[in-house]
Amino acid sequence: MANSAAPGGVRSFLQAVSTVTEETRTPLRVVQMEGLAVLKIIKHCEEFAPALVTGQLLGLDVGSVLEVTNCFPFPMREEDDEADADGANYQLEMMRCLREVNVDNNTIGWYQSCLLGSFQTVELIETFMNYQESIRRCVCIVYDPSRSSQGVLALKALKLTDSFMDLYRNNGLTGEKYGLFSVAHHCTSLYK
């Protein structure tokens, strides 16, 4: 995620946008994606490949289904604090514009590209932790342009399990201590 929006900007953006009440809900079982959102993700990731890119997912949380109805890309940026503020402002402005034209503008997660299936990183865990402070049922869509060029749509929807999130939060585990192989066992794939 070095070239895209950083978790610090995400945290300030999410704190400014909204909150989901902490009520008991049915578990998230399925991510349903509109064709427009899938095409936008593919276009953004293919356009900048092999650079890694990210973007915001928008949609609705309906029972056990998370509906991804739209998305927009995060701007490419450098690593510094001023860029975090610019990224958060960009996201807020995009949300305002989408709301004005009556497009679903509820943040439900983010998407990111990866190369050759290498998405299980410490940054992924930290971004999930930042998102889940404000959005309990968020999801990450991972798209792999290199694998998709081989004839298979390499698109996955991921969510870390609650048990892993609690363990990570309470014991201060880092990705290096826990091992990225173990993360795969706590990453629930929701998109079939």
mmCIF file with all atom_site columns, C-alpha atoms in Angstrom:
data_model
loop_
_atom_site.group_PDB
_atom_site.id
_atom_site.type_symbol
_atom_site.label_atom_id
_atom_site.label_alt_id
_atom_site.label_comp_id
_atom_site.label_asym_id
_atom_site.label_entity_id
_atom_site.label_seq_id
_atom_site.pdbx_PDB_ins_code
_atom_site.Cartn_x
_atom_site.Cartn_y
_atom_site.Cartn_z
_atom_site.occupancy
_atom_site.B_iso_or_equiv
_atom_site.pdbx_formal_charge
_atom_site.auth_seq_id
_atom_site.auth_comp_id
_atom_site.auth_asym_id
_atom_site.auth_atom_id
_atom_site.pdbx_PDB_model_num
ATOM 1   C CA . MET A 1 1   ? 0.000   0.000   0.000   1.00 0.00 ? 1   MET A CA 1
ATOM 2   C CA . ALA A 1 2   ? 2.995   2.267   -0.284  1.00 0.00 ? 2   ALA A CA 1
ATOM 3   C CA . ASN A 1 3   ? 1.655   4.153   -3.293  1.00 0.00 ? 3   ASN A CA 1
ATOM 4   C CA . SER A 1 4   ? -1.942  4.476   -2.222  1.00 0.00 ? 4   SER A CA 1
ATOM 5   C CA . ALA A 1 5   ? -4.081  5.812   0.610   1.00 0.00 ? 5   ALA A CA 1
ATOM 6   C CA . ALA A 1 6   ? -2.593  5.003   4.000   1.00 0.00 ? 6   ALA A CA 1
ATOM 7   C CA . PRO A 1 7   ? -4.397  3.732   7.100   1.00 0.00 ? 7   PRO A CA 1
ATOM 8   C CA . GLY A 1 8   ? -3.810  7.048   8.936   1.00 0.00 ? 8   GLY A CA 1
ATOM 9   C CA . GLY A 1 9   ? -5.862  8.886   6.329   1.00 0.00 ? 9   GLY A CA 1
ATOM 10  C CA . VAL A 1 10  ? -8.450  6.140   6.427   1.00 0.00 ? 10  VAL A CA 1
ATOM 11  C CA . ARG A 1 11  ? -8.822  6.459   10.199  1.00 0.00 ? 11  ARG A CA 1
ATOM 12  C CA . SER A 1 12  ? -9.485  10.207  10.070  1.00 0.00 ? 12  SER A CA 1
ATOM 13  C CA . PHE A 1 13  ? -11.823 9.763   7.106   1.00 0.00 ? 13  PHE A CA 1
ATOM 14  C CA . LEU A 1 14  ? -13.826 7.029   8.811   1.00 0.00 ? 14  LEU A CA 1
ATOM 15  C CA . GLN A 1 15  ? -14.110 8.967   12.055  1.00 0.00 ? 15  GLN A CA 1
ATOM 16  C CA . ALA A 1 16  ? -15.522 11.898  10.106  1.00 0.00 ? 16  ALA A CA 1
ATOM 17  C CA . VAL A 1 17  ? -17.952 9.863   8.024   1.00 0.00 ? 17  VAL A CA 1
ATOM 18  C CA . SER A 1 18  ? -20.027 7.683   10.177  1.00 0.00 ? 18  SER A CA 1
ATOM 19  C CA . THR A 1 19  ? -20.730 5.034   12.474  1.00 0.00 ? 19  THR A CA 1
ATOM 20  C CA . VAL A 1 20  ? -22.546 1.820   12.642  1.00 0.00 ? 20  VAL A CA 1
ATOM 21  C CA . THR A 1 21  ? -24.250 1.083   15.930  1.00 0.00 ? 21  THR A CA 1
ATOM 22  C CA . GLU A 1 22  ? -22.906 -1.901  17.815  1.00 0.00 ? 22  GLU A CA 1
ATOM 23  C CA . GLU A 1 23  ? -26.063 -3.962  17.717  1.00 0.00 ? 23  GLU A CA 1
ATOM 24  C CA . THR A 1 24  ? -26.250 -7.701  17.394  1.00 0.00 ? 24  THR A CA 1
ATOM 25  C CA . ARG A 1 25  ? -26.506 -8.606  13.744  1.00 0.00 ? 25  ARG A CA 1
ATOM 26  C CA . THR A 1 26  ? -26.614 -11.698 11.648  1.00 0.00 ? 26  THR A CA 1
ATOM 27  C CA . PRO A 1 27  ? -23.128 -12.776 10.567  1.00 0.00 ? 27  PRO A CA 1
ATOM 28  C CA . LEU A 1 28  ? -21.876 -11.545 7.222   1.00 0.00 ? 28  LEU A CA 1
ATOM 29  C CA . ARG A 1 29  ? -22.059 -14.471 4.792   1.00 0.00 ? 29  ARG A CA 1
ATOM 30  C CA . VAL A 1 30  ? -22.056 -13.047 1.257   1.00 0.00 ? 30  VAL A CA 1
ATOM 31  C CA . VAL A 1 31  ? -20.676 -10.083 -0.652  1.00 0.00 ? 31  VAL A CA 1
ATOM 32  C CA . GLN A 1 32  ? -22.836 -9.219  -3.649  1.00 0.00 ? 32  GLN A CA 1
ATOM 33  C CA . MET A 1 33  ? -21.176 -6.969  -6.233  1.00 0.00 ? 33  MET A CA 1
ATOM 34  C CA . GLU A 1 34  ? -22.797 -4.848  -8.929  1.00 0.00 ? 34  GLU A CA 1
ATOM 35  C CA . GLY A 1 35  ? -21.200 -5.209  -12.355 1.00 0.00 ? 35  GLY A CA 1
ATOM 36  C CA . LEU A 1 36  ? -20.325 -1.494  -12.409 1.00 0.00 ? 36  LEU A CA 1
ATOM 37  C CA . ALA A 1 37  ? -18.268 -1.814  -9.228  1.00 0.00 ? 37  ALA A CA 1
ATOM 38  C CA . VAL A 1 38  ? -16.448 -4.905  -10.533 1.00 0.00 ? 38  VAL A CA 1
ATOM 39  C CA . LEU A 1 39  ? -15.608 -3.163  -13.812 1.00 0.00 ? 39  LEU A CA 1
ATOM 40  C CA . LYS A 1 40  ? -14.357 -0.030  -12.025 1.00 0.00 ? 40  LYS A CA 1
ATOM 41  C CA . ILE A 1 41  ? -12.096 -2.125  -9.788  1.00 0.00 ? 41  ILE A CA 1
ATOM 42  C CA . ILE A 1 42  ? -10.704 -4.080  -12.734 1.00 0.00 ? 42  ILE A CA 1
ATOM 43  C CA . LYS A 1 43  ? -10.135 -0.916  -14.787 1.00 0.00 ? 43  LYS A CA 1
ATOM 44  C CA . HIS A 1 44  ? -8.329  0.891   -11.953 1.00 0.00 ? 44  HIS A CA 1
ATOM 45  C CA . CYS A 1 45  ? -6.106  -2.068  -11.072 1.00 0.00 ? 45  CYS A CA 1
ATOM 46  C CA . GLU A 1 46  ? -5.257  -2.933  -14.696 1.00 0.00 ? 46  GLU A CA 1
ATOM 47  C CA . GLU A 1 47  ? -4.537  0.690   -15.571 1.00 0.00 ? 47  GLU A CA 1
ATOM 48  C CA . PHE A 1 48  ? -1.816  1.056   -12.927 1.00 0.00 ? 48  PHE A CA 1
ATOM 49  C CA . ALA A 1 49  ? -0.425  -2.517  -12.900 1.00 0.00 ? 49  ALA A CA 1
ATOM 50  C CA . PRO A 1 50  ? 2.113   -3.515  -11.693 1.00 0.00 ? 50  PRO A CA 1
ATOM 51  C CA . ALA A 1 51  ? 1.787   -0.709  -9.120  1.00 0.00 ? 51  ALA A CA 1
ATOM 52  C CA . LEU A 1 52  ? -0.492  -1.534  -6.212  1.00 0.00 ? 52  LEU A CA 1
ATOM 53  C CA . VAL A 1 53  ? -3.626  0.606   -5.945  1.00 0.00 ? 53  VAL A CA 1
ATOM 54  C CA . THR A 1 54  ? -6.563  0.915   -3.567  1.00 0.00 ? 54  THR A CA 1
ATOM 55  C CA . GLY A 1 55  ? -10.018 2.428   -3.548  1.00 0.00 ? 55  GLY A CA 1
ATOM 56  C CA . GLN A 1 56  ? -13.186 2.877   -1.507  1.00 0.00 ? 56  GLN A CA 1
ATOM 57  C CA . LEU A 1 57  ? -16.127 0.450   -1.641  1.00 0.00 ? 57  LEU A CA 1
ATOM 58  C CA . LEU A 1 58  ? -19.635 1.857   -1.339  1.00 0.00 ? 58  LEU A CA 1
ATOM 59  C CA . GLY A 1 59  ? -22.883 0.032   -0.813  1.00 0.00 ? 59  GLY A CA 1
ATOM 60  C CA . LEU A 1 60  ? -25.410 -1.337  1.637   1.00 0.00 ? 60  LEU A CA 1
ATOM 61  C CA . ASP A 1 61  ? -25.314 -3.726  4.574   1.00 0.00 ? 61  ASP A CA 1
ATOM 62  C CA . VAL A 1 62  ? -28.470 -5.848  4.317   1.00 0.00 ? 62  VAL A CA 1
ATOM 63  C CA . GLY A 1 63  ? -28.737 -8.693  6.831   1.00 0.00 ? 63  GLY A CA 1
ATOM 64  C CA . SER A 1 64  ? -26.132 -11.323 6.044   1.00 0.00 ? 64  SER A CA 1
ATOM 65  C CA . VAL A 1 65  ? -25.382 -9.729  2.650   1.00 0.00 ? 65  VAL A CA 1
ATOM 66  C CA . LEU A 1 66  ? -23.026 -6.834  1.990   1.00 0.00 ? 66  LEU A CA 1
ATOM 67  C CA . GLU A 1 67  ? -23.993 -5.218  -1.324  1.00 0.00 ? 67  GLU A CA 1
ATOM 68  C CA . VAL A 1 68  ? -21.179 -3.414  -3.174  1.00 0.00 ? 68  VAL A CA 1
ATOM 69  C CA . THR A 1 69  ? -22.952 -0.995  -5.494  1.00 0.00 ? 69  THR A CA 1
ATOM 70  C CA . ASN A 1 70  ? -20.157 1.438   -6.389  1.00 0.00 ? 70  ASN A CA 1
ATOM 71  C CA . CYS A 1 71  ? -16.540 2.359   -5.720  1.00 0.00 ? 71  CYS A CA 1
ATOM 72  C CA . PHE A 1 72  ? -13.963 5.036   -6.425  1.00 0.00 ? 72  PHE A CA 1
ATOM 73  C CA . PRO A 1 73  ? -10.155 4.970   -6.551  1.00 0.00 ? 73  PRO A CA 1
ATOM 74  C CA . PHE A 1 74  ? -7.871  6.553   -3.987  1.00 0.00 ? 74  PHE A CA 1
ATOM 75  C CA . PRO A 1 75  ? -5.365  8.934   -5.567  1.00 0.00 ? 75  PRO A CA 1
ATOM 76  C CA . MET A 1 76  ? -1.755  7.790   -5.855  1.00 0.00 ? 76  MET A CA 1
ATOM 77  C CA . ARG A 1 77  ? 0.369   9.656   -3.315  1.00 0.00 ? 77  ARG A CA 1
ATOM 78  C CA . GLU A 1 78  ? 3.620   9.899   -1.457  1.00 0.00 ? 78  GLU A CA 1
ATOM 79  C CA . GLU A 1 79  ? 4.192   8.779   2.143   1.00 0.00 ? 79  GLU A CA 1
ATOM 80  C CA . ASP A 1 80  ? 3.751   11.791  4.450   1.00 0.00 ? 80  ASP A CA 1
ATOM 81  C CA . ASP A 1 81  ? 1.282   13.293  6.921   1.00 0.00 ? 81  ASP A CA 1
ATOM 82  C CA . GLU A 1 82  ? 0.116   16.056  4.580   1.00 0.00 ? 82  GLU A CA 1
ATOM 83  C CA . ALA A 1 83  ? -0.844  13.443  1.979   1.00 0.00 ? 83  ALA A CA 1
ATOM 84  C CA . ASP A 1 84  ? -2.922  11.638  4.654   1.00 0.00 ? 84  ASP A CA 1
ATOM 85  C CA . ALA A 1 85  ? -4.969  14.807  5.191   1.00 0.00 ? 85  ALA A CA 1
ATOM 86  C CA . ASP A 1 86  ? -5.299  15.373  1.430   1.00 0.00 ? 86  ASP A CA 1
ATOM 87  C CA . GLY A 1 87  ? -6.453  11.767  0.963   1.00 0.00 ? 87  GLY A CA 1
ATOM 88  C CA . ALA A 1 88  ? -9.068  12.098  3.712   1.00 0.00 ? 88  ALA A CA 1
ATOM 89  C CA . ASN A 1 89  ? -10.319 15.374  2.202   1.00 0.00 ? 89  ASN A CA 1
ATOM 90  C CA . TYR A 1 90  ? -10.509 13.766  -1.238  1.00 0.00 ? 90  TYR A CA 1
ATOM 91  C CA . GLN A 1 91  ? -12.571 10.882  0.173   1.00 0.00 ? 91  GLN A CA 1
ATOM 92  C CA . LEU A 1 92  ? -14.954 13.218  1.999   1.00 0.00 ? 92  LEU A CA 1
ATOM 93  C CA . GLU A 1 93  ? -15.416 15.332  -1.137  1.00 0.00 ? 93  GLU A CA 1
ATOM 94  C CA . MET A 1 94  ? -16.122 12.238  -3.255  1.00 0.00 ? 94  MET A CA 1
ATOM 95  C CA . MET A 1 95  ? -18.697 11.049  -0.710  1.00 0.00 ? 95  MET A CA 1
ATOM 96  C CA . ARG A 1 96  ? -20.359 14.476  -0.719  1.00 0.00 ? 96  ARG A CA 1
ATOM 97  C CA . CYS A 1 97  ? -20.521 14.527  -4.531  1.00 0.00 ? 97  CYS A CA 1
ATOM 98  C CA . LEU A 1 98  ? -21.981 11.019  -4.689  1.00 0.00 ? 98  LEU A CA 1
ATOM 99  C CA . ARG A 1 99  ? -24.592 11.903  -2.066  1.00 0.00 ? 99  ARG A CA 1
ATOM 100 C CA . GLU A 1 100 ? -25.620 14.947  -4.131  1.00 0.00 ? 100 GLU A CA 1
ATOM 101 C CA . VAL A 1 101 ? -26.350 12.780  -7.174  1.00 0.00 ? 101 VAL A CA 1
ATOM 102 C CA . ASN A 1 102 ? -28.193 10.190  -5.056  1.00 0.00 ? 102 ASN A CA 1
ATOM 103 C CA . VAL A 1 103 ? -25.645 7.365   -5.359  1.00 0.00 ? 103 VAL A CA 1
ATOM 104 C CA . ASP A 1 104 ? -25.107 4.916   -2.482  1.00 0.00 ? 104 ASP A CA 1
ATOM 105 C CA . ASN A 1 105 ? -22.393 6.550   -0.429  1.00 0.00 ? 105 ASN A CA 1
ATOM 106 C CA . ASN A 1 106 ? -22.113 4.271   2.589   1.00 0.00 ? 106 ASN A CA 1
ATOM 107 C CA . THR A 1 107 ? -18.544 3.112   3.120   1.00 0.00 ? 107 THR A CA 1
ATOM 108 C CA . ILE A 1 108 ? -18.426 -0.671  3.444   1.00 0.00 ? 108 ILE A CA 1
ATOM 109 C CA . GLY A 1 109 ? -14.716 -1.303  2.928   1.00 0.00 ? 109 GLY A CA 1
ATOM 110 C CA . TRP A 1 110 ? -11.973 -0.927  0.376   1.00 0.00 ? 110 TRP A CA 1
ATOM 111 C CA . TYR A 1 111 ? -10.456 -2.697  -2.579  1.00 0.00 ? 111 TYR A CA 1
ATOM 112 C CA . GLN A 1 112 ? -6.826  -3.240  -3.415  1.00 0.00 ? 112 GLN A CA 1
ATOM 113 C CA . SER A 1 113 ? -4.759  -4.821  -6.129  1.00 0.00 ? 113 SER A CA 1
ATOM 114 C CA . CYS A 1 114 ? -2.103  -7.432  -5.543  1.00 0.00 ? 114 CYS A CA 1
ATOM 115 C CA . LEU A 1 115 ? 0.555   -9.239  -7.548  1.00 0.00 ? 115 LEU A CA 1
ATOM 116 C CA . LEU A 1 116 ? 0.528   -13.010 -7.927  1.00 0.00 ? 116 LEU A CA 1
ATOM 117 C CA . GLY A 1 117 ? -1.767  -13.512 -4.925  1.00 0.00 ? 117 GLY A CA 1
ATOM 118 C CA . SER A 1 118 ? 0.439   -11.657 -2.425  1.00 0.00 ? 118 SER A CA 1
ATOM 119 C CA . PHE A 1 119 ? -2.227  -9.821  -0.431  1.00 0.00 ? 119 PHE A CA 1
ATOM 120 C CA . GLN A 1 120 ? -1.643  -11.283 3.055   1.00 0.00 ? 120 GLN A CA 1
ATOM 121 C CA . THR A 1 121 ? 0.403   -8.469  4.540   1.00 0.00 ? 121 THR A CA 1
ATOM 122 C CA . VAL A 1 122 ? 0.757   -6.615  7.810   1.00 0.00 ? 122 VAL A CA 1
ATOM 123 C CA . GLU A 1 123 ? -0.703  -3.550  6.072   1.00 0.00 ? 123 GLU A CA 1
ATOM 124 C CA . LEU A 1 124 ? -3.889  -5.510  5.279   1.00 0.00 ? 124 LEU A CA 1
ATOM 125 C CA . ILE A 1 125 ? -4.338  -6.387  8.961   1.00 0.00 ? 125 ILE A CA 1
ATOM 126 C CA . GLU A 1 126 ? -3.651  -2.824  10.104  1.00 0.00 ? 126 GLU A CA 1
ATOM 127 C CA . THR A 1 127 ? -6.092  -1.424  7.547   1.00 0.00 ? 127 THR A CA 1
ATOM 128 C CA . PHE A 1 128 ? -8.772  -3.871  8.732   1.00 0.00 ? 128 PHE A CA 1
ATOM 129 C CA . MET A 1 129 ? -8.141  -2.731  12.310  1.00 0.00 ? 129 MET A CA 1
ATOM 130 C CA . ASN A 1 130 ? -8.527  0.936   11.283  1.00 0.00 ? 130 ASN A CA 1
ATOM 131 C CA . TYR A 1 131 ? -11.703 0.317   9.313   1.00 0.00 ? 131 TYR A CA 1
ATOM 132 C CA . GLN A 1 132 ? -13.329 -1.821  11.980  1.00 0.00 ? 132 GLN A CA 1
ATOM 133 C CA . GLU A 1 133 ? -12.999 0.941   14.558  1.00 0.00 ? 133 GLU A CA 1
ATOM 134 C CA . SER A 1 134 ? -15.826 2.703   12.680  1.00 0.00 ? 134 SER A CA 1
ATOM 135 C CA . ILE A 1 135 ? -17.373 0.063   10.434  1.00 0.00 ? 135 ILE A CA 1
ATOM 136 C CA . ARG A 1 136 ? -17.889 -3.251  12.182  1.00 0.00 ? 136 ARG A CA 1
ATOM 137 C CA . ARG A 1 137 ? -18.776 -5.211  9.055   1.00 0.00 ? 137 ARG A CA 1
ATOM 138 C CA . CYS A 1 138 ? -16.264 -4.043  6.489   1.00 0.00 ? 138 CYS A CA 1
ATOM 139 C CA . VAL A 1 139 ? -14.780 -6.060  3.681   1.00 0.00 ? 139 VAL A CA 1
ATOM 140 C CA . CYS A 1 140 ? -11.714 -5.929  1.450   1.00 0.00 ? 140 CYS A CA 1
ATOM 141 C CA . ILE A 1 141 ? -11.976 -6.866  -2.221  1.00 0.00 ? 141 ILE A CA 1
ATOM 142 C CA . VAL A 1 142 ? -8.634  -8.050  -3.609  1.00 0.00 ? 142 VAL A CA 1
ATOM 143 C CA . TYR A 1 143 ? -8.049  -8.107  -7.367  1.00 0.00 ? 143 TYR A CA 1
ATOM 144 C CA . ASP A 1 144 ? -4.994  -9.705  -8.983  1.00 0.00 ? 144 ASP A CA 1
ATOM 145 C CA . PRO A 1 145 ? -4.445  -8.422  -12.559 1.00 0.00 ? 145 PRO A CA 1
ATOM 146 C CA . SER A 1 146 ? -1.573  -10.846 -13.211 1.00 0.00 ? 146 SER A CA 1
ATOM 147 C CA . ARG A 1 147 ? -3.680  -13.925 -12.389 1.00 0.00 ? 147 ARG A CA 1
ATOM 148 C CA . SER A 1 148 ? -6.692  -12.528 -14.225 1.00 0.00 ? 148 SER A CA 1
ATOM 149 C CA . SER A 1 149 ? -4.612  -12.220 -17.395 1.00 0.00 ? 149 SER A CA 1
ATOM 150 C CA . GLN A 1 150 ? -4.312  -16.031 -17.301 1.00 0.00 ? 150 GLN A CA 1
ATOM 151 C CA . GLY A 1 151 ? -8.048  -16.426 -17.898 1.00 0.00 ? 151 GLY A CA 1
ATOM 152 C CA . VAL A 1 152 ? -9.481  -16.562 -14.352 1.00 0.00 ? 152 VAL A CA 1
ATOM 153 C CA . LEU A 1 153 ? -11.180 -13.606 -12.671 1.00 0.00 ? 153 LEU A CA 1
ATOM 154 C CA . ALA A 1 154 ? -8.940  -13.294 -9.595  1.00 0.00 ? 154 ALA A CA 1
ATOM 155 C CA . LEU A 1 155 ? -11.316 -11.366 -7.333  1.00 0.00 ? 155 LEU A CA 1
ATOM 156 C CA . LYS A 1 156 ? -11.723 -12.164 -3.625  1.00 0.00 ? 156 LYS A CA 1
ATOM 157 C CA . ALA A 1 157 ? -13.750 -10.630 -0.822  1.00 0.00 ? 157 ALA A CA 1
ATOM 158 C CA . LEU A 1 158 ? -12.043 -10.905 2.557   1.00 0.00 ? 158 LEU A CA 1
ATOM 159 C CA . LYS A 1 159 ? -12.903 -10.223 6.173   1.00 0.00 ? 159 LYS A CA 1
ATOM 160 C CA . LEU A 1 160 ? -10.791 -11.075 9.185   1.00 0.00 ? 160 LEU A CA 1
ATOM 161 C CA . THR A 1 161 ? -12.494 -13.261 11.755  1.00 0.00 ? 161 THR A CA 1
ATOM 162 C CA . ASP A 1 162 ? -13.552 -11.687 15.030  1.00 0.00 ? 162 ASP A CA 1
ATOM 163 C CA . SER A 1 163 ? -11.342 -14.111 16.977  1.00 0.00 ? 163 SER A CA 1
ATOM 164 C CA . PHE A 1 164 ? -8.241  -12.965 15.088  1.00 0.00 ? 164 PHE A CA 1
ATOM 165 C CA . MET A 1 165 ? -9.180  -9.285  15.486  1.00 0.00 ? 165 MET A CA 1
ATOM 166 C CA . ASP A 1 166 ? -9.600  -9.731  19.256  1.00 0.00 ? 166 ASP A CA 1
ATOM 167 C CA . LEU A 1 167 ? -6.327  -11.631 19.541  1.00 0.00 ? 167 LEU A CA 1
ATOM 168 C CA . TYR A 1 168 ? -4.475  -9.010  17.505  1.00 0.00 ? 168 TYR A CA 1
ATOM 169 C CA . ARG A 1 169 ? -6.021  -6.102  19.435  1.00 0.00 ? 169 ARG A CA 1
ATOM 170 C CA . ASN A 1 170 ? -5.660  -7.529  22.966  1.00 0.00 ? 170 ASN A CA 1
ATOM 171 C CA . ASN A 1 171 ? -2.248  -9.132  22.742  1.00 0.00 ? 171 ASN A CA 1
ATOM 172 C CA . GLY A 1 172 ? -0.594  -6.584  20.510  1.00 0.00 ? 172 GLY A CA 1
ATOM 173 C CA . LEU A 1 173 ? 0.445   -9.245  18.017  1.00 0.00 ? 173 LEU A CA 1
ATOM 174 C CA . THR A 1 174 ? 2.205   -8.049  14.931  1.00 0.00 ? 174 THR A CA 1
ATOM 175 C CA . GLY A 1 175 ? 2.137   -9.772  11.583  1.00 0.00 ? 175 GLY A CA 1
ATOM 176 C CA . GLU A 1 176 ? 5.734   -10.819 12.059  1.00 0.00 ? 176 GLU A CA 1
ATOM 177 C CA . LYS A 1 177 ? 5.031   -12.495 15.422  1.00 0.00 ? 177 LYS A CA 1
ATOM 178 C CA . TYR A 1 178 ? 1.837   -14.223 14.347  1.00 0.00 ? 178 TYR A CA 1
ATOM 179 C CA . GLY A 1 179 ? 3.061   -15.250 10.903  1.00 0.00 ? 179 GLY A CA 1
ATOM 180 C CA . LEU A 1 180 ? 1.347   -14.351 7.685   1.00 0.00 ? 180 LEU A CA 1
ATOM 181 C CA . PHE A 1 181 ? 0.559   -18.011 6.976   1.00 0.00 ? 181 PHE A CA 1
ATOM 182 C CA . SER A 1 182 ? -1.684  -18.051 10.037  1.00 0.00 ? 182 SER A CA 1
ATOM 183 C CA . VAL A 1 183 ? -3.483  -14.922 8.848   1.00 0.00 ? 183 VAL A CA 1
ATOM 184 C CA . ALA A 1 184 ? -4.788  -16.896 5.889   1.00 0.00 ? 184 ALA A CA 1
ATOM 185 C CA . HIS A 1 185 ? -6.623  -19.200 8.267   1.00 0.00 ? 185 HIS A CA 1
ATOM 186 C CA . HIS A 1 186 ? -8.339  -16.223 9.916   1.00 0.00 ? 186 HIS A CA 1
ATOM 187 C CA . CYS A 1 187 ? -9.247  -14.487 6.681   1.00 0.00 ? 187 CYS A CA 1
ATOM 188 C CA . THR A 1 188 ? -12.759 -15.412 5.631   1.00 0.00 ? 188 THR A CA 1
ATOM 189 C CA . SER A 1 189 ? -13.424 -15.452 1.904   1.00 0.00 ? 189 SER A CA 1
ATOM 190 C CA . LEU A 1 190 ? -16.963 -14.198 1.277   1.00 0.00 ? 190 LEU A CA 1
ATOM 191 C CA . TYR A 1 191 ? -17.168 -13.905 -2.498  1.00 0.00 ? 191 TYR A CA 1
ATOM 192 C CA . LYS A 1 192 ? -17.668 -17.113 -4.434  1.00 0.00 ? 192 LYS A CA 1
#
